[in-house]
Amino acid sequence: MSLSLHRGALSATVLLAAFAFSAFKSATISHNGGLLHAISSPTDKTVISYNEDKSIAKLVTTHAMGDDQYTDIRIPVYQSGKLVKTMSTSNEKEQAPTLFSAFGYDASGRIERISYYEENRVSGYDSLVYDNKGQLAARYFFVMPAGKQTFENHYCQLYTWDAKGNIIQQENMGRRSDNVEFALSSTVAYKYDDKKNSQRSVADFGYITDLNAVNLSTNNIVSEVITPANGANATAKSYVYAYNSNKYPEKVTTKNNNEEVITELTWE
């Protein structure tokens, strides 16, 4: 259930506390006005600030890698209440933010294209397709291969939803060139609890970070199984949530085989 600020096919720039944001309901606004302020895992810490209208103003993540550490700052930009782009920098005092992503909308007001930038040039983009319920049905990743002048689409994700509004299956598809059919590379199956995923109350959160089941589903993921199409062994993770007196998640334990990782949350 990993989540990052880059799309999978691009392998672009920086991650934003990938584990932390996927293992619990991040950057949420509760119905009682509580705001998630900080997320701490063994290797990352993310601090979230908000605008007056409760939209995300800034995401600041410090990553620790052995004896080294680095910072990623992500700044959403809005026009007339609509998310139009995100900016990125590693140090606001010494380095001006640069354009990281921009958003295009369809006639219904839904984001249909996310363009990603490197050195102020589009390095790739996501094309989004919705079903007749307005749910994300497919995400197509476009990149420009080295030595070529046009974008190509070699990878996509297809989503299956249940009646409760949860993504219960994600199919990862791939192909070698644009003139052949997509083939299944792996399937991800999700199971959920019956508690509300308040993360969805933050407008555009999934588009600022990453579009996946943890950001889009109604309830909270408790298990995730990835099954390769080539017959290799499946891998599984489980997620256990501990809540504070206000029913906000304050600790999440992720179990993967015999390993456990604990993430802690601080609320304002």
PDB file of N, CA, C and O in Angstrom, residues 3 7 34 38 54 80 115 132 138 147-148 185 188 190-191 200 209 230 253 261:
ATOM      1  N   LEU A   3       2.676   4.687  -0.935  1.00  0.00           N
ATOM      2  CA  LEU A   3       2.235   5.894  -1.581  1.00  0.00           C
ATOM      3  C   LEU A   3       3.405   6.833  -1.646  1.00  0.00           C
ATOM      4  O   LEU A   3       4.101   7.021  -0.683  1.00  0.00           O
ATOM      5  N   ARG A   7       4.724   9.166  -9.623  1.00  0.00           N
ATOM      6  CA  ARG A   7       3.948   8.077 -10.165  1.00  0.00           C
ATOM      7  C   ARG A   7       4.891   6.955 -10.522  1.00  0.00           C
ATOM      8  O   ARG A   7       6.034   7.164 -10.892  1.00  0.00           O
ATOM      9  N   GLY A  34     -10.421  18.127  13.986  1.00  0.00           N
ATOM     10  CA  GLY A  34      -9.047  17.749  14.234  1.00  0.00           C
ATOM     11  C   GLY A  34      -8.234  17.707  12.954  1.00  0.00           C
ATOM     12  O   GLY A  34      -8.731  17.331  11.904  1.00  0.00           O
ATOM     13  N   ALA A  38       1.527  15.719  12.277  1.00  0.00           N
ATOM     14  CA  ALA A  38       2.829  15.101  12.026  1.00  0.00           C
ATOM     15  C   ALA A  38       2.706  13.598  11.935  1.00  0.00           C
ATOM     16  O   ALA A  38       1.846  12.993  12.567  1.00  0.00           O
ATOM     17  N   LYS A  54      -8.676  24.953   5.196  1.00  0.00           N
ATOM     18  CA  LYS A  54      -8.344  23.576   5.548  1.00  0.00           C
ATOM     19  C   LYS A  54      -7.748  22.776   4.393  1.00  0.00           C
ATOM     20  O   LYS A  54      -7.519  21.573   4.523  1.00  0.00           O
ATOM     21  N   SER A  80      -8.913  29.932  -7.589  1.00  0.00           N
ATOM     22  CA  SER A  80     -10.370  29.893  -7.409  1.00  0.00           C
ATOM     23  C   SER A  80     -10.804  28.588  -6.747  1.00  0.00           C
ATOM     24  O   SER A  80     -11.826  27.995  -7.116  1.00  0.00           O
ATOM     25  N   SER A 115       0.388  16.248 -15.291  1.00  0.00           N
ATOM     26  CA  SER A 115       1.671  16.358 -15.988  1.00  0.00           C
ATOM     27  C   SER A 115       2.788  16.520 -14.967  1.00  0.00           C
ATOM     28  O   SER A 115       2.648  17.267 -13.986  1.00  0.00           O
ATOM     29  N   ASN A 132     -18.981   5.441 -14.900  1.00  0.00           N
ATOM     30  CA  ASN A 132     -20.210   6.231 -14.906  1.00  0.00           C
ATOM     31  C   ASN A 132     -20.661   6.659 -13.513  1.00  0.00           C
ATOM     32  O   ASN A 132     -21.633   7.415 -13.377  1.00  0.00           O
ATOM     33  N   ALA A 138      -9.339   3.804 -14.549  1.00  0.00           N
ATOM     34  CA  ALA A 138      -8.049   3.456 -15.147  1.00  0.00           C
ATOM     35  C   ALA A 138      -7.110   4.654 -15.072  1.00  0.00           C
ATOM     36  O   ALA A 138      -7.541   5.814 -15.118  1.00  0.00           O
ATOM     37  N   GLY A 147      15.892   9.147 -26.322  1.00  0.00           N
ATOM     38  CA  GLY A 147      16.148   9.171 -27.752  1.00  0.00           C
ATOM     39  C   GLY A 147      14.919   9.373 -28.617  1.00  0.00           C
ATOM     40  O   GLY A 147      15.014   9.411 -29.842  1.00  0.00           O
ATOM     41  N   LYS A 148      13.739   9.526 -27.985  1.00  0.00           N
ATOM     42  CA  LYS A 148      12.516   9.721 -28.754  1.00  0.00           C
ATOM     43  C   LYS A 148      11.912  11.094 -28.456  1.00  0.00           C
ATOM     44  O   LYS A 148      12.253  11.735 -27.459  1.00  0.00           O
ATOM     45  N   SER A 185       0.516  -7.877 -15.294  1.00  0.00           N
ATOM     46  CA  SER A 185       1.790  -8.166 -14.629  1.00  0.00           C
ATOM     47  C   SER A 185       1.580  -8.568 -13.166  1.00  0.00           C
ATOM     48  O   SER A 185       2.296  -9.426 -12.653  1.00  0.00           O
ATOM     49  N   VAL A 188      -3.412  -6.641  -7.228  1.00  0.00           N
ATOM     50  CA  VAL A 188      -3.400  -6.299  -5.816  1.00  0.00           C
ATOM     51  C   VAL A 188      -4.830  -6.392  -5.292  1.00  0.00           C
ATOM     52  O   VAL A 188      -5.734  -5.758  -5.837  1.00  0.00           O
ATOM     53  N   TYR A 190      -7.434  -5.957  -1.985  1.00  0.00           N
ATOM     54  CA  TYR A 190      -7.544  -5.232  -0.733  1.00  0.00           C
ATOM     55  C   TYR A 190      -8.771  -5.685   0.057  1.00  0.00           C
ATOM     56  O   TYR A 190      -9.817  -5.976  -0.521  1.00  0.00           O
ATOM     57  N   LYS A 191      -8.616  -5.691   1.395  1.00  0.00           N
ATOM     58  CA  LYS A 191      -9.755  -5.878   2.296  1.00  0.00           C
ATOM     59  C   LYS A 191      -9.790  -4.708   3.269  1.00  0.00           C
ATOM     60  O   LYS A 191      -8.749  -4.105   3.574  1.00  0.00           O
ATOM     61  N   ARG A 200     -10.548  11.251   2.868  1.00  0.00           N
ATOM     62  CA  ARG A 200     -11.224  11.733   1.672  1.00  0.00           C
ATOM     63  C   ARG A 200     -11.899  13.086   1.885  1.00  0.00           C
ATOM     64  O   ARG A 200     -12.362  13.709   0.931  1.00  0.00           O
ATOM     65  N   THR A 209      -0.613  13.749  -3.641  1.00  0.00           N
ATOM     66  CA  THR A 209       0.344  12.708  -3.251  1.00  0.00           C
ATOM     67  C   THR A 209       0.391  11.604  -4.297  1.00  0.00           C
ATOM     68  O   THR A 209       1.293  11.555  -5.120  1.00  0.00           O
ATOM     69  N   ASN A 230       3.025 -14.037 -13.190  1.00  0.00           N
ATOM     70  CA  ASN A 230       3.925 -15.082 -13.685  1.00  0.00           C
ATOM     71  C   ASN A 230       3.949 -16.322 -12.800  1.00  0.00           C
ATOM     72  O   ASN A 230       4.748 -17.239 -13.025  1.00  0.00           O
ATOM     73  N   THR A 253       0.386  -0.338  13.029  1.00  0.00           N
ATOM     74  CA  THR A 253       1.379  -1.404  12.953  1.00  0.00           C
ATOM     75  C   THR A 253       1.208  -2.131  11.627  1.00  0.00           C
ATOM     76  O   THR A 253       0.149  -2.684  11.353  1.00  0.00           O
ATOM     77  N   VAL A 261       6.445  -2.714  11.423  1.00  0.00           N
ATOM     78  CA  VAL A 261       6.857  -1.315  11.390  1.00  0.00           C
ATOM     79  C   VAL A 261       5.748  -0.497  12.030  1.00  0.00           C
ATOM     80  O   VAL A 261       4.570  -0.666  11.698  1.00  0.00           O
TER      81      VAL A 261
END
